[in-house]
Tab-separated table of C-alpha atoms in Angstrom:
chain	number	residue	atom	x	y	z
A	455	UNK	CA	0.000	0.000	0.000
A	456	UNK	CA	0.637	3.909	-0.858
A	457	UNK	CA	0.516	6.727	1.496
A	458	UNK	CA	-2.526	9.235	-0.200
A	459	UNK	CA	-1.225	10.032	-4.045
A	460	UNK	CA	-3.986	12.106	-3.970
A	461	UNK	CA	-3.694	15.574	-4.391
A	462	UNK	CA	-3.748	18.371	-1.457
A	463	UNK	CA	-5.638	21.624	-1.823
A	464	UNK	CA	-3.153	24.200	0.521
A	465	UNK	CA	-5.076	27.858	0.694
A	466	UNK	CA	-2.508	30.175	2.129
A	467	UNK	CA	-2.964	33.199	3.652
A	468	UNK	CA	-0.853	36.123	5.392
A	469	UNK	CA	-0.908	39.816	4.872
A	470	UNK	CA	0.908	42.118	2.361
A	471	UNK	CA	4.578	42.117	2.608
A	472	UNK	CA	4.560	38.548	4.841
A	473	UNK	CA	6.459	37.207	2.073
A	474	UNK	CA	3.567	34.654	0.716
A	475	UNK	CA	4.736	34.812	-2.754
A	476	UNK	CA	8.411	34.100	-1.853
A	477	UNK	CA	7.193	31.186	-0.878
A	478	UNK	CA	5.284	29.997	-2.829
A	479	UNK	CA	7.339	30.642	-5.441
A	480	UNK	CA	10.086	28.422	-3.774
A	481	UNK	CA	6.986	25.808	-3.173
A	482	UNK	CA	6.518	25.751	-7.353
A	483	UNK	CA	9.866	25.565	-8.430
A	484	UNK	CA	11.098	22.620	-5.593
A	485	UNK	CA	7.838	20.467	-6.406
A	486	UNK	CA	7.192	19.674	-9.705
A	487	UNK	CA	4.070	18.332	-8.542
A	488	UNK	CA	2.737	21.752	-7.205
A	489	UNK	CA	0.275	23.973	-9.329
A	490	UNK	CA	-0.858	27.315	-8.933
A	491	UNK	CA	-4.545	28.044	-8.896
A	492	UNK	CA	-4.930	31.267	-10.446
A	493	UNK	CA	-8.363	33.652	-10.477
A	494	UNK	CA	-10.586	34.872	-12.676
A	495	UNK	CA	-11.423	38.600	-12.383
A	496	UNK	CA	-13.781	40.916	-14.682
A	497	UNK	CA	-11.752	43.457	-13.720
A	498	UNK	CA	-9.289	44.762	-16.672
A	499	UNK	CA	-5.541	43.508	-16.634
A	500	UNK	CA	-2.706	46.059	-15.403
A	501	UNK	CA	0.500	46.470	-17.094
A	502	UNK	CA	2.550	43.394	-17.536
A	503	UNK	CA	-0.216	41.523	-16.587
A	504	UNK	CA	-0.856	38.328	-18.252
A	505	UNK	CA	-4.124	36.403	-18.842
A	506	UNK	CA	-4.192	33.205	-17.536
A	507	UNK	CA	-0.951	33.854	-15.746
A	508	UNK	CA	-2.151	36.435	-12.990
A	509	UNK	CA	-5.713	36.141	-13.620
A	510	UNK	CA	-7.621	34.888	-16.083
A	511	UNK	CA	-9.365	37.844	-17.119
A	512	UNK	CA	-13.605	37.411	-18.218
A	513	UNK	CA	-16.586	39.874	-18.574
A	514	UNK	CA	-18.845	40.168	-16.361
A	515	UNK	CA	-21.545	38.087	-18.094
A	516	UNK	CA	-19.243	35.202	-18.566
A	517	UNK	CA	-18.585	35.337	-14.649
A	518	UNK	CA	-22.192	35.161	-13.726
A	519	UNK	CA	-23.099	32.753	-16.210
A	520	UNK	CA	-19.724	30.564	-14.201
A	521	UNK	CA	-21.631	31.515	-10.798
A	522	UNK	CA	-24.786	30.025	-12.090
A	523	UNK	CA	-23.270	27.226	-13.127
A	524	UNK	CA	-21.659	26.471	-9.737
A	525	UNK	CA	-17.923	26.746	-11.210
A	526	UNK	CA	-16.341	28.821	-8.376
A	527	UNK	CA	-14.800	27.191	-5.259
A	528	UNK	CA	-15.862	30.486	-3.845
A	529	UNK	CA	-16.087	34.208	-5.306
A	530	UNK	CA	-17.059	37.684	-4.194
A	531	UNK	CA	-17.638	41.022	-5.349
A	532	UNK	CA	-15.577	43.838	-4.484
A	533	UNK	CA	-17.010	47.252	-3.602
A	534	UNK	CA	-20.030	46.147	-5.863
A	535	UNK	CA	-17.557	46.508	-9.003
A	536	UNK	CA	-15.542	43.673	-9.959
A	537	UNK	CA	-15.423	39.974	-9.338
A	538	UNK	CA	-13.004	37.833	-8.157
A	539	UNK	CA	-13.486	33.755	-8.126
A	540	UNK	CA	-11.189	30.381	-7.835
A	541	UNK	CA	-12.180	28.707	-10.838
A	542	UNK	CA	-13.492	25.298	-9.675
A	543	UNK	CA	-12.918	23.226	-12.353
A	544	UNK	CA	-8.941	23.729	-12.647
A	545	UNK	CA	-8.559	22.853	-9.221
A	546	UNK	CA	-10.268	19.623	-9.147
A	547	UNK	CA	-8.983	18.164	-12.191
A	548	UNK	CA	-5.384	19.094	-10.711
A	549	UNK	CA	-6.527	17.082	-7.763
A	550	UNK	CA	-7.570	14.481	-9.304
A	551	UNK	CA	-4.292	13.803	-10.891
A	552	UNK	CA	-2.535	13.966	-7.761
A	553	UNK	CA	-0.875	17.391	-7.953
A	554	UNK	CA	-1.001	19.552	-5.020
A	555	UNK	CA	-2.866	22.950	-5.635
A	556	UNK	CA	-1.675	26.144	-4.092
A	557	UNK	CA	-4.050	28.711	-3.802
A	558	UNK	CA	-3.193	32.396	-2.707
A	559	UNK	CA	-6.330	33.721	-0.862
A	560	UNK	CA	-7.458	36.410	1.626
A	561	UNK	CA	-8.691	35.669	4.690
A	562	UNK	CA	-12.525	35.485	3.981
A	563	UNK	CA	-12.165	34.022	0.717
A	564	UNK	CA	-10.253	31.309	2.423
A	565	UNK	CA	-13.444	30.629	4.672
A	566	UNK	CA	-15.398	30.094	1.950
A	567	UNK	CA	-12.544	27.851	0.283
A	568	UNK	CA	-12.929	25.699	3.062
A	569	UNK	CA	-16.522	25.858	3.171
A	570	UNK	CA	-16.947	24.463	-0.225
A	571	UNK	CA	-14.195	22.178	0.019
A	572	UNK	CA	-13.481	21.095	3.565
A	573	UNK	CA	-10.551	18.504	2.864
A	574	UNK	CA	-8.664	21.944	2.100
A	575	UNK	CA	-5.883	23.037	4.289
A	576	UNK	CA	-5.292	26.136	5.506
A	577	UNK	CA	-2.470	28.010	6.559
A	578	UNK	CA	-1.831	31.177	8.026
A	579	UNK	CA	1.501	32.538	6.853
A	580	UNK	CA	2.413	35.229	10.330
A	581	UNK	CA	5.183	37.237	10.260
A	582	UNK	CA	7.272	37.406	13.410
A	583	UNK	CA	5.610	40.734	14.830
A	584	UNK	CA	3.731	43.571	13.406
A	585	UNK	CA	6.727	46.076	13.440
A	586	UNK	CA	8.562	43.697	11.229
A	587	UNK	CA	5.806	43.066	8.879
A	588	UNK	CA	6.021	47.259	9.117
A	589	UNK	CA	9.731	47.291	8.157
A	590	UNK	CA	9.143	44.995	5.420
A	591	UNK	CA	5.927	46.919	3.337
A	592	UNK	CA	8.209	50.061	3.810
A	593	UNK	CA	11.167	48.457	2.675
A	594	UNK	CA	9.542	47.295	-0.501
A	595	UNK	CA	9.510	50.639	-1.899
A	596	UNK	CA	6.566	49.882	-4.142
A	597	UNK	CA	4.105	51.881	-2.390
A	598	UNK	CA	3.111	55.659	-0.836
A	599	UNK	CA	3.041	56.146	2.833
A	600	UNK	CA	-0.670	55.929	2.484
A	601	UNK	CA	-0.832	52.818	0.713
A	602	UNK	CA	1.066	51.335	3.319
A	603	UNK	CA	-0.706	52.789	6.022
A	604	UNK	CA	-3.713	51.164	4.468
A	605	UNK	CA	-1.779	47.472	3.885
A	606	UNK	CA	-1.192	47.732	7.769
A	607	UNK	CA	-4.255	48.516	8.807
A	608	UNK	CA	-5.313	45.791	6.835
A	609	UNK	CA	-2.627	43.332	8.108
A	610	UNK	CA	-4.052	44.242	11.601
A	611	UNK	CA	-7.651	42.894	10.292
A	612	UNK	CA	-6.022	39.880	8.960
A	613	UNK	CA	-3.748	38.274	11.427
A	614	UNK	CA	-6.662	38.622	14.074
A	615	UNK	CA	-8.337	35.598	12.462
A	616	UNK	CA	-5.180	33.546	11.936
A	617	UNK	CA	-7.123	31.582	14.708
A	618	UNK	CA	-9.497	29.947	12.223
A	619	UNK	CA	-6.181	28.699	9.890
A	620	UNK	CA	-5.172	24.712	10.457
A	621	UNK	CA	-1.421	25.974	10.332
A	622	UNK	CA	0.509	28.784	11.239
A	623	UNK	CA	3.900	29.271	9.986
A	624	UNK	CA	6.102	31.899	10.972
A	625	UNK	CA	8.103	33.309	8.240
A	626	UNK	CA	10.878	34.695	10.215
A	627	UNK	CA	13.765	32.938	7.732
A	628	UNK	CA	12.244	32.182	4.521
A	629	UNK	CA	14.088	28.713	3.573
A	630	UNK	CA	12.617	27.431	7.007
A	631	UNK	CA	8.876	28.637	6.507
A	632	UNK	CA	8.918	26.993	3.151
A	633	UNK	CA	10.818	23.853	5.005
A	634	UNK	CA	7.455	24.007	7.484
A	635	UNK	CA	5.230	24.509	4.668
A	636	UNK	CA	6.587	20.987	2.869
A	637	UNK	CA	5.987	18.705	6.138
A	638	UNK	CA	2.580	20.469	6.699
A	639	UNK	CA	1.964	19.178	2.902
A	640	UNK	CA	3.995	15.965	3.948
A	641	UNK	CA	1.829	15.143	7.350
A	642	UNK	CA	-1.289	15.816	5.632
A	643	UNK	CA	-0.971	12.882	3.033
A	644	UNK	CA	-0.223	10.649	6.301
A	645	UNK	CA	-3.342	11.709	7.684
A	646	UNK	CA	-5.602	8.852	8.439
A	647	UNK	CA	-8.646	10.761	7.294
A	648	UNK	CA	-6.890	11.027	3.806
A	649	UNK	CA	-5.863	7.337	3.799
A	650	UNK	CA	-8.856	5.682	3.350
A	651	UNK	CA	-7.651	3.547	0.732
A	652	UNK	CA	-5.383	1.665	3.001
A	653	UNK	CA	-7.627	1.654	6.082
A	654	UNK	CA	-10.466	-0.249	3.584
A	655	UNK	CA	-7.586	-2.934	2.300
A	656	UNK	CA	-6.372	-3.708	5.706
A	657	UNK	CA	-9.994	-3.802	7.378
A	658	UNK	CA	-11.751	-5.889	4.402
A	659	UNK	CA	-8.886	-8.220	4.801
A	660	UNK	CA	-8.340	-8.298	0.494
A	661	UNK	CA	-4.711	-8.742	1.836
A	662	UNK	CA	-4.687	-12.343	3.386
A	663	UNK	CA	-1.782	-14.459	2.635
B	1378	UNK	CA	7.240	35.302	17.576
B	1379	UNK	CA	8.445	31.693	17.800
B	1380	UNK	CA	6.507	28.825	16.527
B	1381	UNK	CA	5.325	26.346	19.546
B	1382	UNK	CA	7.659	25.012	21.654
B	1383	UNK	CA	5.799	23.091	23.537
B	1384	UNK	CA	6.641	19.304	23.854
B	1385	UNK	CA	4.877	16.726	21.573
B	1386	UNK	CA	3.312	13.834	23.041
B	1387	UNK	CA	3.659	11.354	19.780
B	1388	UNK	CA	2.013	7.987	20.930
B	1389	UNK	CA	3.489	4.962	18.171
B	1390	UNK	CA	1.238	1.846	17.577
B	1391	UNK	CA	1.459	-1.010	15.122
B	1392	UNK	CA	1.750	-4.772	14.853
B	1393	UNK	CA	4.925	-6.693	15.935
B	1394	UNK	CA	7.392	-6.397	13.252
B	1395	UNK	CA	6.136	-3.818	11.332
B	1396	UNK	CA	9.688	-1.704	12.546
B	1397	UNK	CA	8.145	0.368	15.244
B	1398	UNK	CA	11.366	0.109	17.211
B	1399	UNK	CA	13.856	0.933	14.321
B	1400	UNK	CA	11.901	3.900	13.874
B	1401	UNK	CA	12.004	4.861	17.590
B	1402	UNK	CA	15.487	4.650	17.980
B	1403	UNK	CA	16.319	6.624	14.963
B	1404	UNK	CA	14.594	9.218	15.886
B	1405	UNK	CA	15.791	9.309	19.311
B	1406	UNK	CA	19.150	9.208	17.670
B	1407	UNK	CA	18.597	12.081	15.702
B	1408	UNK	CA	16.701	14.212	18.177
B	1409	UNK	CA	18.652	15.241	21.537
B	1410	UNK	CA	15.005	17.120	22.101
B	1411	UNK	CA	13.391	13.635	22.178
B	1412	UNK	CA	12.690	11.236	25.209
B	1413	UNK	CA	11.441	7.627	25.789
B	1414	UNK	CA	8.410	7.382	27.765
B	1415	UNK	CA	8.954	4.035	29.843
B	1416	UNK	CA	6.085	1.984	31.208
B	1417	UNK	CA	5.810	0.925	34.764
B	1418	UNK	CA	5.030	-3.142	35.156
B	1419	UNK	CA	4.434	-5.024	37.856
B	1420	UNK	CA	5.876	-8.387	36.319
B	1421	UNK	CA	9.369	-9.553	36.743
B	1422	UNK	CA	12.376	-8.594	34.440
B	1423	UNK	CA	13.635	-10.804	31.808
B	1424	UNK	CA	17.057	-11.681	31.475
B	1425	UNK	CA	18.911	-8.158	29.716
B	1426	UNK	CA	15.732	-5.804	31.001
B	1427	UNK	CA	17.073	-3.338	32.613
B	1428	UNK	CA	15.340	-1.530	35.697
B	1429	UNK	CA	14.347	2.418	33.762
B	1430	UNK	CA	15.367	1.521	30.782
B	1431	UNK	CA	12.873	-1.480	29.283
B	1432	UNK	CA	10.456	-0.860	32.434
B	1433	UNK	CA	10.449	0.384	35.613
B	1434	UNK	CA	9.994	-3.148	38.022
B	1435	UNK	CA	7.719	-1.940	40.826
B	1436	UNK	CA	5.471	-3.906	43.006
B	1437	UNK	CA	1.959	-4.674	42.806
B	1438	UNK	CA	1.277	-2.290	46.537
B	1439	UNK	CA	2.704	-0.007	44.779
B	1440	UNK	CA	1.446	0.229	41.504
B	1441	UNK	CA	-1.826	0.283	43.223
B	1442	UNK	CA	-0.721	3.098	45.166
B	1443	UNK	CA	0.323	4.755	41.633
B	1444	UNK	CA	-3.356	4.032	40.365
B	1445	UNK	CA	-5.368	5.802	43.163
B	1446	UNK	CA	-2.830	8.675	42.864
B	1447	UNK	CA	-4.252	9.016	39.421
B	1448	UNK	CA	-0.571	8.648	38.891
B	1449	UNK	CA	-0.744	6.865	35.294
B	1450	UNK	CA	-1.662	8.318	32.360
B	1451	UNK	CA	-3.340	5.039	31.547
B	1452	UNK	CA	-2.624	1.786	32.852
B	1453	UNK	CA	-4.280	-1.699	32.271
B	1454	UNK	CA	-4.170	-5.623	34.181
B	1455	UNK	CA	-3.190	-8.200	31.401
B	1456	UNK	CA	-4.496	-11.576	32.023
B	1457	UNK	CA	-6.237	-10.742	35.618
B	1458	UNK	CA	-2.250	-10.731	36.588
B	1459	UNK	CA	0.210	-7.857	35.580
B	1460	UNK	CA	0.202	-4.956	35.687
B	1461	UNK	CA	1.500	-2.310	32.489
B	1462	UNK	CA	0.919	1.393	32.813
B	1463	UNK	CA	2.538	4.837	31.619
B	1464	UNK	CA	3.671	7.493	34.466
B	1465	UNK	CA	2.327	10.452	34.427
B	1466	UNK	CA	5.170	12.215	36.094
B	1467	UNK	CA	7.852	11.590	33.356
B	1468	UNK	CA	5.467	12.428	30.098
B	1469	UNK	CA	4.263	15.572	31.798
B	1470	UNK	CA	7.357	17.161	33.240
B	1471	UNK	CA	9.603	16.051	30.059
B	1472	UNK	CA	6.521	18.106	27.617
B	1473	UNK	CA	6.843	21.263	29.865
B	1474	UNK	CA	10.595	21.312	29.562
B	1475	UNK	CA	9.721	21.404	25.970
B	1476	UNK	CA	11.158	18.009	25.338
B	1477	UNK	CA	8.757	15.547	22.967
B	1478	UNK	CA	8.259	12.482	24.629
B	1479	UNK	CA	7.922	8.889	22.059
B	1480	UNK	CA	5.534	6.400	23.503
B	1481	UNK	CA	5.237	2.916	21.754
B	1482	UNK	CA	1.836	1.121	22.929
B	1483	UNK	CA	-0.735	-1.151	22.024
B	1484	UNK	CA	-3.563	0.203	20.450
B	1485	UNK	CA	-5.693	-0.281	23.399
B	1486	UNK	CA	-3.481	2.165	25.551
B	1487	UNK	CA	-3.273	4.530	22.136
B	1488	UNK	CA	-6.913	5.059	22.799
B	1489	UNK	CA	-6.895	5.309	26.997
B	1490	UNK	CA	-3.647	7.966	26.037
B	1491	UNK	CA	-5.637	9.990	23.589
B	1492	UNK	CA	-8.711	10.319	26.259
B	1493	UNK	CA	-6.825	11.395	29.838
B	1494	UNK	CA	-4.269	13.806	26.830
B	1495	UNK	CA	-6.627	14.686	23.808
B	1496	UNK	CA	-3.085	16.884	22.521
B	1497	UNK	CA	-1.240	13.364	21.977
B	1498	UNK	CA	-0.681	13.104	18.555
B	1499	UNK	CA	-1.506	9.131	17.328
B	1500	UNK	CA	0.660	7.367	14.709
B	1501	UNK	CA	-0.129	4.100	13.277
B	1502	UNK	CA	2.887	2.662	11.778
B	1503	UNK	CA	1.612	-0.212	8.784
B	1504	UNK	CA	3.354	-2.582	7.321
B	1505	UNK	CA	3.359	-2.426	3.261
B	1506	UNK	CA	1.090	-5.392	3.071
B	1507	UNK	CA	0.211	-8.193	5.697
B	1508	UNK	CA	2.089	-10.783	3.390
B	1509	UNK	CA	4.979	-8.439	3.799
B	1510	UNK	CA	4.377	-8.139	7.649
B	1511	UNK	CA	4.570	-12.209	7.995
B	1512	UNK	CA	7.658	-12.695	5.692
B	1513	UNK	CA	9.526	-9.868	8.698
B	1514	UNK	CA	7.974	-11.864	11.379
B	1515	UNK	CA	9.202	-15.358	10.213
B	1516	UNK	CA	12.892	-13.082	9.255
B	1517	UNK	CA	13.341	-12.240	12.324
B	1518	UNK	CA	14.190	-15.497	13.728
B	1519	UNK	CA	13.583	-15.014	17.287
B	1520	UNK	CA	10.022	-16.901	17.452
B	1521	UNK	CA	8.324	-20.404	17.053
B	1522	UNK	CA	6.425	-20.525	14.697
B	1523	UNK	CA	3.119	-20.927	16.877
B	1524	UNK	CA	4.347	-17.563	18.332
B	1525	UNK	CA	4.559	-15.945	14.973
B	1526	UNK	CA	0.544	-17.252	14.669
B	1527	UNK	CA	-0.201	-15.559	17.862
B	1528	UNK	CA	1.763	-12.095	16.677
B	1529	UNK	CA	-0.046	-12.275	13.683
B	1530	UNK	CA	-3.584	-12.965	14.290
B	1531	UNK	CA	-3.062	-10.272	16.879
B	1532	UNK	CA	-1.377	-7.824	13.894
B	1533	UNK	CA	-4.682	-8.405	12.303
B	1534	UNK	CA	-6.747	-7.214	14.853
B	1535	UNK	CA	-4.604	-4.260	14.870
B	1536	UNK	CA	-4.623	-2.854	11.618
B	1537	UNK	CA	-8.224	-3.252	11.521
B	1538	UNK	CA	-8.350	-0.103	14.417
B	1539	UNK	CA	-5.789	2.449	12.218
B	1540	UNK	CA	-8.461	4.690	11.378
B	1541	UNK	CA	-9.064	5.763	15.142
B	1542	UNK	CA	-5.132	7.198	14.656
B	1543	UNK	CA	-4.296	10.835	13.707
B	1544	UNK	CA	-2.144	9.687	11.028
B	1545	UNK	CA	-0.559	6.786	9.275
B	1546	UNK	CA	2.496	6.126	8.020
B	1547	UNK	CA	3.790	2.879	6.003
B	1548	UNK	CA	7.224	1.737	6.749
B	1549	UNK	CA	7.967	0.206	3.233
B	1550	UNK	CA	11.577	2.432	3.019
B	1551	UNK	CA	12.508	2.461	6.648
B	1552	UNK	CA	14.120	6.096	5.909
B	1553	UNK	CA	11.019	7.290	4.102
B	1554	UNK	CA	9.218	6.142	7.357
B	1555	UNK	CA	11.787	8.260	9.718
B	1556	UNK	CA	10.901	11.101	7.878
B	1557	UNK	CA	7.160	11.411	7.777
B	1558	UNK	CA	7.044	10.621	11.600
B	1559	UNK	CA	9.369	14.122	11.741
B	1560	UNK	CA	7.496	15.714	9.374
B	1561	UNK	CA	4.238	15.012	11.083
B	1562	UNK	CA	6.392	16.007	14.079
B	1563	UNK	CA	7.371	19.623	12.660
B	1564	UNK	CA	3.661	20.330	10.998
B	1565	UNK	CA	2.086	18.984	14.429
B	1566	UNK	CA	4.251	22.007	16.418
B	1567	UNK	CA	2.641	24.470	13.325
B	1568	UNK	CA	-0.848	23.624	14.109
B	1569	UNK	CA	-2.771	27.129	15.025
B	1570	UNK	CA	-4.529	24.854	18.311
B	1571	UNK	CA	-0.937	24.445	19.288
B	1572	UNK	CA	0.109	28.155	18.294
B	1573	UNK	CA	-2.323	29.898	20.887
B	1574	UNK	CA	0.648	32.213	22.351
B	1575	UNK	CA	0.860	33.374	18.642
B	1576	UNK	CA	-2.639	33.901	18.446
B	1577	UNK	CA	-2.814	35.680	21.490
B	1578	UNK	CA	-0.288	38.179	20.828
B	1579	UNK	CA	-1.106	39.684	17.524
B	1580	UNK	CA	-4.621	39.450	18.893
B	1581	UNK	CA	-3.926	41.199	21.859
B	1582	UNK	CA	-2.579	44.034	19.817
B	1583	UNK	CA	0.168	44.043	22.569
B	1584	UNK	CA	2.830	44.217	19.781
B	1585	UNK	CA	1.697	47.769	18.966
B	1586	UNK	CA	4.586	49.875	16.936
């Protein structure tokens, strides 16, 4: 018997500047195995964005017609403009053929993530204190003052429901949060709960001499 | 903010032969942070056990004494005669020093562990396949076979209770083995239910700028 081949839906969340993409950029390039989920949006691509890349970009009546149909893990609507969704289909078929799906979320749309799909797991990507997390959004020098003061005020929001995450992993040295990252994935496959296979061919005795 | 450091109470079940003590004593090896939890019995060493080491020999006044102390962590009477049980004491003073404590048990005492310390993680080590189980039984050498009957019939009972463990993990590549038990060891100490000092503090708002 195999432990679980079967793929591992891994919604991870953190505020701005926590160093997510880091590492889950790390995460993609280590495991061949790995796949980004990426969103659709009706919103209109920025520069050097690419469809299907960053988002897959879709008007508006294309995304309704997808909610209708049931074909977002989960979706919202932001300030009663544009939609955002996790395209259901990609994920599952990626599942299905046993590679892992990583899926970059904010906190609410990671609720409803594991609402719709509760063998998802969830981590919380903290960074090791607030002033730190400060020091990092300033030292990106990507944004204004304000925009930062907004991205912290934010963060604040955020790490207050890191409660409701399976995981937490501190990312205060990068090549050891991604390290914690790849035994929570690791663990998870050994988790009786996703090993029903070999609970069924030991219990139904198939396996007799 | 550090990541738990709490000690991890890892409880280790699964049929004789299947390599639970190779396992063990690698990662004892390999882990100065790690300690042996050893039982208390009430029946007389055999030649080699060593008083502390294998057991500790105490007397049946005694172990009785132990029991209405609520002294055990869970204990049992095998055959209306012996006496087996785990100190409390040890587990819980070795976990507060931070220290993760290994306990090998039947999977009887699994389940009495998991009830009087719900935070004990449970592994169920299986064997690749029951054939494969026999064939390490009869290798070993160091049974009759009418013992090697008894081991096995009992192996079969317990592989049919693996899906009341936390998580499994077949020993088909001994190494491979040694690594998901530290990997389910590393993702256990990331768990948010684990993380609550975490939680607290950037809920607490105590690490203000």
């Amino acid at each position: 018997m195999k432990q679980s081949r079967e793929g591992l839906l891994l919604v991870v969340s953190g505020p701005a500047g926590v160093g997510k993409g880091s590492i889950d950029g790390i995460l993609l390039e280590r495991h061949r195995n790995m796949r980004l989920s990426v969103s659709a949006t009706t919103r209109s691509p920025r520069p050097g964005e690419i469809d299907g890349v960053h988002y897959f970009f879709i008007d508006e009546e294309r995304f309704r017609q997808m909610i209708a149909e049931n074909a977002f893990l989960e979706y919202m609507q932001v300030f009663n403009m544009h939609y955002y969704g996790t395209p259901r289909a990609y994920v599952e078929q990626e599942l299905r053929a046993g590679h892992d799906v990583l899926l970059e979320i904010d906190v609410q749309g990671a609720m409803r993530v594991k609402e719709s799909y509760p063998d998802a797991v969830l981590v919380f990507v903290a960074p090791p204190s607030m002033s730190a997390l400060k020091e990092r959004l300033i030292g990106r020098n990507t944004e204004t003052p304000e925009q930062i003061e907004k991205r912290f005020a934010t963060a604040y929001q955020e790490v207050r429901c890191m409660n409701r995450y399976d995981y937490i992993v501190v990312n205060d040295v990068l090549d050891v949060a991604v390290r914690r990252m790849e035994h929570i994935i690791n663990a998870e496959k050994c988790r009786a709960s996703r090993n029903q296979a070999i609970i069924n061919e030991f219990a139904g005795g198939k396996d007799e001499i």
